[in-house]
Coordinates of C-alpha atoms and ligand atoms in Angstrom, one line a residue:
Chain A
X5 CA 13.5 -27.6 9.6
X6 CA 12.4 -28.9 13.0
X7 CA 9.5 -27.2 14.8
X8 CA 7.1 -27.6 17.7
X9 CA 4.3 -25.6 15.9
X10 CA 3.6 -24.5 12.4
X11 CA 1.0 -22.2 10.8
X12 CA 0.4 -20.7 7.4
X13 CA -1.1 -17.2 7.1
X14 CA -2.7 -16.7 3.7
X15 CA -2.6 -13.5 1.7
X16 CA -4.7 -10.9 3.6
X17 CA -4.8 -13.1 6.7
X18 CA -4.1 -12.2 10.3
X19 CA -3.0 -14.0 13.4
X20 CA -2.3 -13.2 17.1
X21 CA -0.9 -15.5 19.7
X22 CA 1.4 -15.7 22.7
X23 CA 4.9 -17.1 22.2
X24 CA 7.0 -17.7 25.3
X25 CA 10.6 -16.6 25.7
X26 CA 13.4 -18.7 24.5
X27 CA 11.7 -19.7 21.2
X28 CA 12.9 -19.2 17.6
X29 CA 10.1 -18.0 15.4
X30 CA 10.8 -18.3 11.6
X31 CA 8.7 -16.5 9.0
X32 CA 9.1 -17.9 5.4
X33 CA 7.8 -16.3 2.3
X34 CA 5.9 -18.9 0.2
X35 CA 6.2 -16.8 -3.0
X36 CA 8.1 -13.7 -4.0
X37 CA 7.0 -10.2 -2.9
X38 CA 5.8 -11.0 0.7
X39 CA 5.1 -8.5 3.4
X40 CA 3.9 -9.3 6.9
X41 CA 3.1 -6.5 9.3
X42 CA 4.0 -7.3 12.9
X43 CA 3.3 -5.8 16.4
X44 CA 4.9 -7.1 19.6
X45 CA 3.8 -6.7 23.2
X46 CA 5.0 -8.0 26.6
X47 CA 2.4 -10.6 27.7
X48 CA 2.8 -9.7 31.4
X49 CA 2.5 -5.9 30.8
X50 CA 0.7 -5.1 27.5
X51 CA 1.7 -1.4 27.9
X52 CA 5.2 -2.5 27.1
X53 CA 5.6 -2.8 23.4
X54 CA 7.9 -2.7 20.4
X55 CA 9.3 0.8 20.0
X56 CA 10.5 1.8 16.5
X57 CA 12.5 4.9 17.5
X58 CA 14.2 3.3 20.4
X59 CA 15.2 0.3 18.3
X60 CA 16.5 2.4 15.4
X61 CA 18.4 5.1 17.3
X62 CA 20.0 2.6 19.7
X63 CA 21.5 0.7 16.8
X64 CA 22.0 3.7 14.4
X65 CA 20.0 2.0 11.7
X66 CA 16.9 2.8 9.6
X67 CA 16.3 -0.9 8.6
X68 CA 16.4 -4.3 10.4
X69 CA 18.4 -7.4 9.7
X70 CA 20.5 -10.1 11.5
X71 CA 22.1 -8.9 14.6
X72 CA 19.5 -6.3 15.4
X73 CA 17.5 -6.4 18.6
X74 CA 13.8 -5.4 18.7
X75 CA 13.6 -3.1 21.7
X76 CA 10.7 -2.2 23.9
X77 CA 9.8 1.3 25.2
X78 CA 11.1 0.2 28.5
X79 CA 14.7 -0.3 27.2
X80 CA 14.5 -4.1 27.1
X81 CA 15.2 -6.7 24.4
X82 CA 11.9 -8.2 23.2
X83 CA 13.3 -10.4 20.4
X84 CA 16.5 -10.6 18.4
X85 CA 17.0 -11.3 14.7
X86 CA 19.2 -14.4 14.7
X87 CA 19.0 -15.2 11.0
X88 CA 17.9 -13.4 7.8
X89 CA 18.3 -14.3 4.1
X90 CA 17.2 -11.0 2.8
X91 CA 19.2 -8.2 4.6
X92 CA 16.5 -5.6 5.0
X93 CA 13.2 -5.4 6.8
X94 CA 11.2 -2.2 7.0
X95 CA 9.9 -0.5 10.2
X96 CA 9.2 3.1 9.0
X97 CA 6.3 2.7 6.6
X98 CA 3.4 1.6 8.8
X99 CA 0.4 -0.5 7.7
X100 CA -2.4 -0.3 5.1
X101 CA -5.8 1.1 5.9
X102 CA -9.2 0.4 4.3
X103 CA -9.2 3.7 2.3
X104 CA -5.6 3.2 1.1
X105 CA -6.4 -0.4 0.0
X106 CA -9.5 0.7 -1.9
X107 CA -7.7 3.5 -3.5
X108 CA -4.8 1.4 -4.7
X109 CA -6.4 -2.0 -5.6
X110 CA -10.1 -1.1 -6.0
X111 CA -12.9 -1.5 -3.5
X112 CA -13.6 -5.1 -2.5
X113 CA -16.3 -6.6 -0.2
X114 CA -16.7 -10.0 1.3
X115 CA -20.2 -10.1 -0.3
X116 CA -18.7 -9.9 -3.7
X117 CA -15.3 -11.5 -3.4
X118 CA -15.8 -14.0 -0.5
X119 CA -12.4 -15.1 0.8
X120 CA -10.6 -13.2 -2.0
X121 CA -11.6 -9.8 -0.5
X122 CA -8.7 -7.4 0.1
X123 CA -8.2 -6.9 3.8
X124 CA -6.0 -4.2 5.4
X125 CA -3.5 -3.9 8.2
X126 CA -5.4 -1.4 10.4
X127 CA -8.6 -3.5 10.6
X128 CA -6.6 -6.8 11.0
X129 CA -4.6 -5.2 13.8
X130 CA -7.7 -3.7 15.4
X131 CA -9.6 -7.1 15.5
X132 CA -6.6 -9.0 16.9
X133 CA -5.8 -6.3 19.5
X134 CA -9.4 -6.3 20.7
X135 CA -9.2 -10.1 21.1
X136 CA -6.2 -9.6 23.4
X137 CA -7.7 -6.8 25.6
X138 CA -6.2 -3.9 23.6
X139 CA -7.6 -1.4 21.1
X140 CA -6.6 0.6 18.1
X141 CA -5.1 3.0 20.6
X142 CA -2.3 0.5 21.1
X143 CA -1.2 0.4 17.4
X144 CA 2.3 1.7 17.2
X145 CA 4.8 1.8 14.3
X146 CA 5.1 -1.9 13.3
X147 CA 7.6 -4.2 11.5
X148 CA 7.1 -4.9 7.9
X149 CA 9.0 -8.2 7.4
X150 CA 10.3 -8.9 3.9
X151 CA 9.9 -5.2 2.7
X152 CA 12.7 -2.8 1.7
X153 CA 12.0 0.9 1.8
X154 CA 15.1 3.1 1.5
X155 CA 15.4 6.9 1.6
X156 CA 17.3 9.1 -0.9
X157 CA 19.4 12.1 0.2
X158 CA 16.2 14.3 0.2
X159 CA 14.4 11.8 2.5
X160 CA 12.1 10.5 -0.2
X161 CA 10.9 6.9 0.6
X162 CA 11.4 4.3 -2.1
X163 CA 9.9 0.8 -2.1
X164 CA 12.0 -1.9 -3.7
X165 CA 9.6 -4.3 -5.6
X166 CA 12.0 -7.2 -6.4
X167 CA 13.4 -7.5 -2.8
X168 CA 11.7 -10.6 -1.5
X169 CA 12.2 -14.0 -3.2
X170 CA 10.2 -17.2 -2.7
X171 CA 11.8 -19.1 0.3
X172 CA 13.3 -16.0 2.0
X173 CA 13.1 -16.3 5.7
X174 CA 13.8 -14.4 8.9
X175 CA 14.1 -15.9 12.4
X176 CA 13.3 -14.0 15.6
X177 CA 14.5 -15.3 19.0
X178 CA 12.0 -14.3 21.7
X179 CA 13.8 -12.8 24.7
X180 CA 10.6 -12.2 26.7
X181 CA 7.1 -13.8 26.7
X182 CA 5.5 -12.0 23.7
X183 CA 2.1 -11.3 22.2
X184 CA 2.5 -11.4 18.4
X185 CA -0.1 -9.5 16.3
X186 CA 0.3 -10.3 12.6
X187 CA -1.3 -9.0 9.4
X188 CA -0.4 -10.5 6.1
X189 CA -1.2 -7.3 4.1
X190 CA 0.8 -5.2 1.6
X191 CA 3.4 -2.6 2.6
X192 CA 1.6 0.8 2.2
X193 CA 4.4 2.0 -0.1
X194 CA 4.2 -1.0 -2.5
X195 CA 3.7 0.4 -5.9
X196 CA 2.4 -2.7 -7.7
X197 CA -1.1 -2.4 -9.1
X198 CA -2.2 -5.9 -7.9
X199 CA -2.8 -6.8 -4.3
X200 CA 0.6 -8.5 -3.6
X201 CA 0.4 -10.4 -0.3
X202 CA 1.6 -13.9 -0.5
X203 CA 1.2 -16.7 2.1
X204 CA 3.7 -16.8 5.0
X205 CA 4.6 -19.9 6.9
X206 CA 5.5 -19.5 10.6
X207 CA 7.4 -22.2 12.5
X208 CA 8.3 -22.1 16.2
X209 CA 11.0 -24.1 17.8
X210 CA 13.1 -24.1 21.0
X211 CA 16.1 -21.6 20.8
X212 CA 19.5 -22.2 22.3
X213 CA 20.2 -20.0 25.3
X214 CA 22.1 -16.7 24.8
X215 CA 25.8 -17.4 25.2
X216 CA 28.6 -14.9 25.6
X217 CA 29.5 -15.2 21.9
X218 CA 26.0 -14.5 20.7
X219 CA 25.9 -12.5 17.5
X220 CA 22.9 -10.2 18.5
X221 CA 24.3 -9.7 22.0
X222 CA 27.6 -8.5 20.7
X223 CA 26.3 -6.6 17.7
X224 CA 26.6 -3.3 19.5
X225 CA 27.2 -2.3 23.2
X226 CA 23.7 -0.9 23.2
X227 CA 22.3 -4.4 22.5
X228 CA 24.2 -5.9 25.4
X229 CA 22.7 -3.3 27.8
X230 CA 19.1 -4.0 26.4
X231 CA 19.7 -7.7 27.1
X232 CA 21.0 -6.9 30.6
X233 CA 17.8 -4.9 31.3
X234 CA 15.7 -7.9 30.2
X235 CA 17.7 -10.3 32.4
X236 CA 17.4 -7.9 35.5
X237 CA 13.6 -7.9 34.8
X238 CA 13.6 -11.8 34.8
X239 CA 15.6 -11.9 38.0
X240 CA 13.1 -9.7 39.8
X241 CA 10.2 -11.7 38.4
X242 CA 11.8 -14.9 39.6
X243 CA 12.3 -16.3 36.1
X244 CA 15.1 -18.6 35.4
X245 CA 17.6 -16.8 33.2
X246 CA 17.8 -17.8 29.5
X247 CA 21.5 -16.7 29.3
X248 CA 24.5 -18.9 29.9
X249 CA 26.7 -15.9 30.7
Chain B
X24 CA 22.9 17.5 -0.4
X25 CA 19.4 17.5 0.9
X26 CA 17.0 20.2 -0.1
X27 CA 15.9 22.3 2.9
X28 CA 12.5 23.8 2.7
X29 CA 12.8 27.2 4.2
X30 CA 9.5 29.2 4.3
X31 CA 9.0 32.4 6.5
X32 CA 5.7 33.3 8.1
X33 CA 3.7 36.5 7.5
X34 CA 2.3 36.5 11.1
X35 CA 3.4 39.3 13.4
X36 CA 4.1 38.5 17.1
X37 CA 2.3 41.7 18.1
X38 CA -1.0 40.2 17.0
X39 CA -0.5 36.9 19.0
X40 CA -3.0 35.9 21.6
X41 CA -0.5 33.8 23.6
X42 CA 3.2 34.0 24.2
X43 CA 5.1 31.9 26.7
X44 CA 8.7 30.6 27.3
X45 CA 9.2 27.0 28.3
X46 CA 12.5 26.3 30.0
X47 CA 14.7 23.3 29.2
X48 CA 13.3 20.1 30.9
X49 CA 9.8 21.6 31.3
X50 CA 6.5 20.5 29.7
X51 CA 3.6 22.2 28.1
X52 CA 0.1 21.1 27.0
X53 CA -2.4 23.2 25.2
X54 CA -5.4 22.8 22.9
X55 CA -5.4 24.4 19.4
X56 CA -8.8 25.3 17.8
X57 CA -9.1 24.8 14.0
X58 CA -7.4 27.7 12.2
X59 CA -5.3 28.7 15.2
X60 CA -1.5 28.7 14.6
X61 CA 1.3 27.7 16.9
X62 CA 4.9 28.9 16.4
X63 CA 7.7 27.1 18.3
X64 CA 10.8 29.3 18.4
X65 CA 14.2 27.8 19.0
X66 CA 15.5 30.7 21.1
X67 CA 19.2 29.7 21.4
X68 CA 19.5 27.2 18.6
X69 CA 19.8 23.4 18.2
X70 CA 17.3 22.6 21.0
X71 CA 14.9 19.6 20.6
X72 CA 11.2 20.3 21.1
X73 CA 9.8 16.8 21.5
X74 CA 6.1 17.1 20.5
X75 CA 3.0 14.9 20.5
X76 CA -0.4 15.6 19.1
X77 CA -3.8 14.2 20.1
X78 CA -7.3 14.5 18.5
X79 CA -9.0 16.8 21.1
X80 CA -12.3 15.2 20.2
X81 CA -11.0 11.7 20.8
X82 CA -8.2 11.6 23.3
X83 CA -7.2 8.0 22.4
X84 CA -6.3 9.0 18.8
X85 CA -2.7 10.1 18.8
X86 CA -0.1 11.3 16.3
X87 CA 1.2 8.7 13.9
X88 CA 4.8 9.2 12.8
X89 CA 4.6 6.3 10.2
X90 CA 1.2 7.4 8.7
X91 CA 2.5 11.0 8.4
X92 CA 5.7 10.1 6.6
X93 CA 4.2 7.3 4.4
X94 CA 1.4 9.7 3.4
X95 CA 3.9 12.3 2.0
X96 CA 6.5 9.6 0.9
X97 CA 9.2 11.5 2.8
X98 CA 10.7 11.0 6.2
X99 CA 11.4 14.7 7.0
X100 CA 8.8 17.2 8.2
X101 CA 8.7 20.7 6.9
X102 CA 6.4 23.3 5.3
X103 CA 3.4 21.5 3.7
X104 CA 3.6 18.4 5.9
X105 CA 0.1 17.4 7.3
X106 CA 0.5 15.6 10.6
X107 CA -1.9 12.7 10.8
X108 CA -3.3 10.8 13.7
X109 CA -3.3 7.0 14.1
X110 CA -6.8 6.9 12.5
X111 CA -5.8 9.1 9.6
X112 CA -7.4 12.3 10.8
X113 CA -5.6 15.5 9.8
X114 CA -4.4 17.3 13.0
X115 CA -2.1 20.2 12.0
X116 CA -0.3 21.4 8.9
X117 CA 3.2 23.0 9.0
X118 CA 2.8 26.4 7.3
X119 CA 6.2 28.0 7.9
X120 CA 9.6 26.7 8.8
X121 CA 12.9 28.6 8.9
X122 CA 14.8 25.5 10.1
X123 CA 13.8 23.5 7.0
X124 CA 13.7 19.9 8.3
X125 CA 12.5 18.2 11.4
X126 CA 12.8 14.6 12.6
X127 CA 10.0 12.1 13.5
X128 CA 12.0 8.8 13.5
X129 CA 14.2 9.5 16.5
X130 CA 11.5 9.5 19.2
X131 CA 11.8 10.9 22.7
X132 CA 14.5 10.2 25.3
X133 CA 13.5 8.1 28.3
X134 CA 15.2 6.9 31.4
X135 CA 15.1 3.3 30.1
X136 CA 16.3 4.1 26.6
X137 CA 19.1 6.2 28.1
X138 CA 20.4 3.1 29.9
X139 CA 20.5 1.3 26.5
X140 CA 22.0 4.2 24.5
X141 CA 24.5 5.6 27.0
X142 CA 25.1 3.7 30.3
X143 CA 23.0 2.0 33.0
X144 CA 23.9 4.8 35.5
X145 CA 21.9 7.3 33.4
X146 CA 18.6 5.8 34.8
X147 CA 17.9 8.7 37.3
X148 CA 18.4 11.5 34.7
X149 CA 15.5 13.7 33.6
X150 CA 14.0 12.8 30.3
X151 CA 11.2 13.7 27.8
X152 CA 9.0 10.7 28.4
X153 CA 8.8 11.6 32.1
X154 CA 7.8 15.1 31.1
X155 CA 5.1 13.7 28.8
X156 CA 3.7 11.5 31.5
X157 CA 3.6 14.3 34.1
X158 CA 1.8 16.6 31.7
X159 CA -0.7 13.9 30.7
X160 CA -1.3 13.0 34.3
X161 CA -2.2 16.6 35.0
X162 CA -4.4 17.0 32.0
X163 CA -6.8 14.0 32.1
X164 CA -6.8 10.8 34.2
X165 CA -7.7 8.8 31.2
X166 CA -4.3 9.1 29.7
X167 CA -1.8 6.3 30.3
X168 CA 1.6 5.2 29.0
X169 CA -0.3 3.6 26.1
X170 CA -0.7 7.1 24.7
X171 CA 3.0 7.8 24.4
X172 CA 3.4 7.2 20.6
X173 CA 6.5 8.1 18.7
X174 CA 6.7 11.9 18.5
X175 CA 8.0 14.8 16.4
X176 CA 11.4 16.2 17.3
X177 CA 11.3 19.8 16.1
X178 CA 14.7 21.3 15.2
X179 CA 16.4 17.9 15.3
X180 CA 18.3 16.5 12.2
X181 CA 18.3 12.7 12.0
X182 CA 19.5 11.9 8.5
X183 CA 18.8 8.5 7.0
X184 CA 21.2 7.2 4.3
X185 CA 20.2 5.3 1.2
X186 CA 22.1 2.2 2.6
X187 CA 19.8 2.3 5.7
X188 CA 22.0 4.1 8.2
X189 CA 20.7 6.6 10.8
X190 CA 22.8 9.3 12.4
X191 CA 22.2 12.3 14.7
X192 CA 23.6 15.4 13.1
X193 CA 23.7 19.0 14.4
X194 CA 23.9 22.4 12.7
X195 CA 20.4 22.5 11.1
X196 CA 18.8 25.0 13.6
X197 CA 20.2 28.3 14.9
X198 CA 19.1 31.0 17.4
X199 CA 15.6 32.4 16.5
X200 CA 14.7 29.6 13.9
X201 CA 11.1 28.6 14.1
X202 CA 8.4 26.2 12.9
X203 CA 4.7 27.3 12.6
X204 CA 1.7 25.0 12.3
X205 CA -2.0 25.6 11.8
X206 CA -4.6 23.3 13.4
X207 CA -6.9 21.6 10.9
X208 CA -9.0 19.9 13.5
X209 CA -9.2 20.5 17.3
X210 CA -5.8 19.3 18.5
X211 CA -4.0 18.9 21.8
X212 CA -0.3 19.7 21.6
X213 CA 2.0 18.1 24.1
X214 CA 5.6 19.4 24.3
X215 CA 8.6 18.2 26.3
X216 CA 11.5 20.7 25.9
X217 CA 14.2 18.1 25.9
X218 CA 16.5 18.0 29.0
X219 CA 18.9 15.6 27.4
X220 CA 22.4 16.0 28.8
X221 CA 24.0 13.1 26.9
X222 CA 23.3 14.3 23.3
X223 CA 26.0 16.3 21.5
X224 CA 23.4 17.9 19.2
X225 CA 22.7 20.8 21.5
X226 CA 26.3 20.9 22.8
X227 CA 25.1 19.2 26.0
X228 CA 23.3 22.4 26.9
X229 CA 19.5 22.3 26.8
X230 CA 17.9 25.8 26.4
X231 CA 14.5 27.4 26.4
X232 CA 11.9 27.5 23.6
X233 CA 9.2 30.2 23.0
X234 CA 5.6 29.3 22.1
X235 CA 3.4 31.8 20.3
X236 CA -0.3 31.3 19.3
X237 CA -2.4 33.3 16.8
X238 CA -6.2 33.1 16.3
X239 CA -7.4 32.0 12.9
X240 CA -6.9 34.6 10.2
Ligands
ZN328 ZN1 14.4 14.3 25.2

C-alpha cells in the first residue's frame, strides 16, 4: 500500500495530529482484537466536532461501516468511510477511564510496570486535547474502530470478542482539515480479563476527489446534503473544491 | 418485545415546591439540590423533552450519554438509571417512570442537522440546540457551544436492532405519562421542549410539558 506518512501506535498509546482534507487515512490492526478510540475536530473551528447522534440518526444506523459519513454538529461531512474489511465499528460505548481500567485489569503504575503500564482513554484524550488547546470538556462520544457492540431487543449492549482479525483495516477519507485525537485503549465493554489493546498502524495517502458516483456520497440522500454543506463551507472560505461534480 | 420498566411515584403534586408549564419550543434551566426530585410530565403525549445535565459545582462537566449507557450496559434510560457526567460523577437517578423507556442516542435537533436529515430549506426552522444556546447564554457567560453534549430525549423511543439499525418509533408515551428523577449531587438541568415540525413521532404537533419539583424527603 502506498503512503505519504506512516505511524504505529502501540497498545495503550496515544496520538494527535492534523490531517488535511482530501487524504485517505487507513487504520490497520496488527493483531486480532484491536480497538482504537477516535475523536475528530475541525482544525479551523475546534468547537465543530464529530457528533455521534447526528451521524447515527441521519443514516438510520447504530454502527459504522463503508458508505457511512462521520458528521459534525454543524451538519457537515468530516470524513467518510471509503473501505472497511470488518463491517462494524462502534460509536456508542465511549472510552475507558482510570478507575474502570484498574477495576477490570488490576491497578498498574509506571513505577512498577514501566512502558507496560495500562493506560486509559480518558487520560490519553485529556493529554492530547490539552496539547491542542482543548480540555476534557471537549470530550464527546467517540468512535471505537474495530469493535462490535450490538444491542438485543431489550437494549442490552453486547461486546463481540472475536470480531477483529489481524490485518483488518478501515480507511477514512478526510472531507475537511481535521484534528485526530487517538487512544489505543480497550473498548469499555470488552469482557476479556487481559488488557487487550494491540498495535495499530496508520498510513496516510492522497485520496481521489469525490466524483458523482462516489459510494459514500450516494449511500443516502442525507449524506449528499452533508457533503453539499461541506462544499458550501469550502466555497465561502475560498478553498478549492475537492469534488469533481 | 422489549421489556418496559413502568414504575409509579409516591410523591403528591400538592406537596411540590415548584410547578411550571413549558410551552413547545421554549427552554428551561434550573438547579436541583441533592435529594430534590424533578418530575417531567408529557401533558398531551409523545412530546420530546430534550434534556442536558451539568455538574452545578463544575459547569464544564456535562452529561455523558455514552458513559451512562455503558455503565448500565443498556442503551435505554428508565427507573434505576443513574445519569453520569463526563468525569463519571453521579448527577441524577431516575426513580419513577410511567413511560418505561427513554432515548439518549438520538441527540437534539439543530438547524444544521435538519438540513441533512430533511432538506436544505429547513435551515431557518426553530430547533432544540438554538433553545439550549439561548438558555446557556442567559445563565452564565462561561458556557459555549462546546458544552452542548449529546442529551437525553425523554419520552422518545429510538429502538436499535441487533443488526445495528436505528429507527424513530412512536407510541411509547401518552397524555399524562411522566419521568421522575432525584438529584444525587447539585445538578443544573437544561431542557428544550422540542419544536420539531419535521418529525412524525409527535404527529407534527409539538405540545407543552409540565415540570414539578419536590424538596428532599
Ligand atoms: Zn428538538
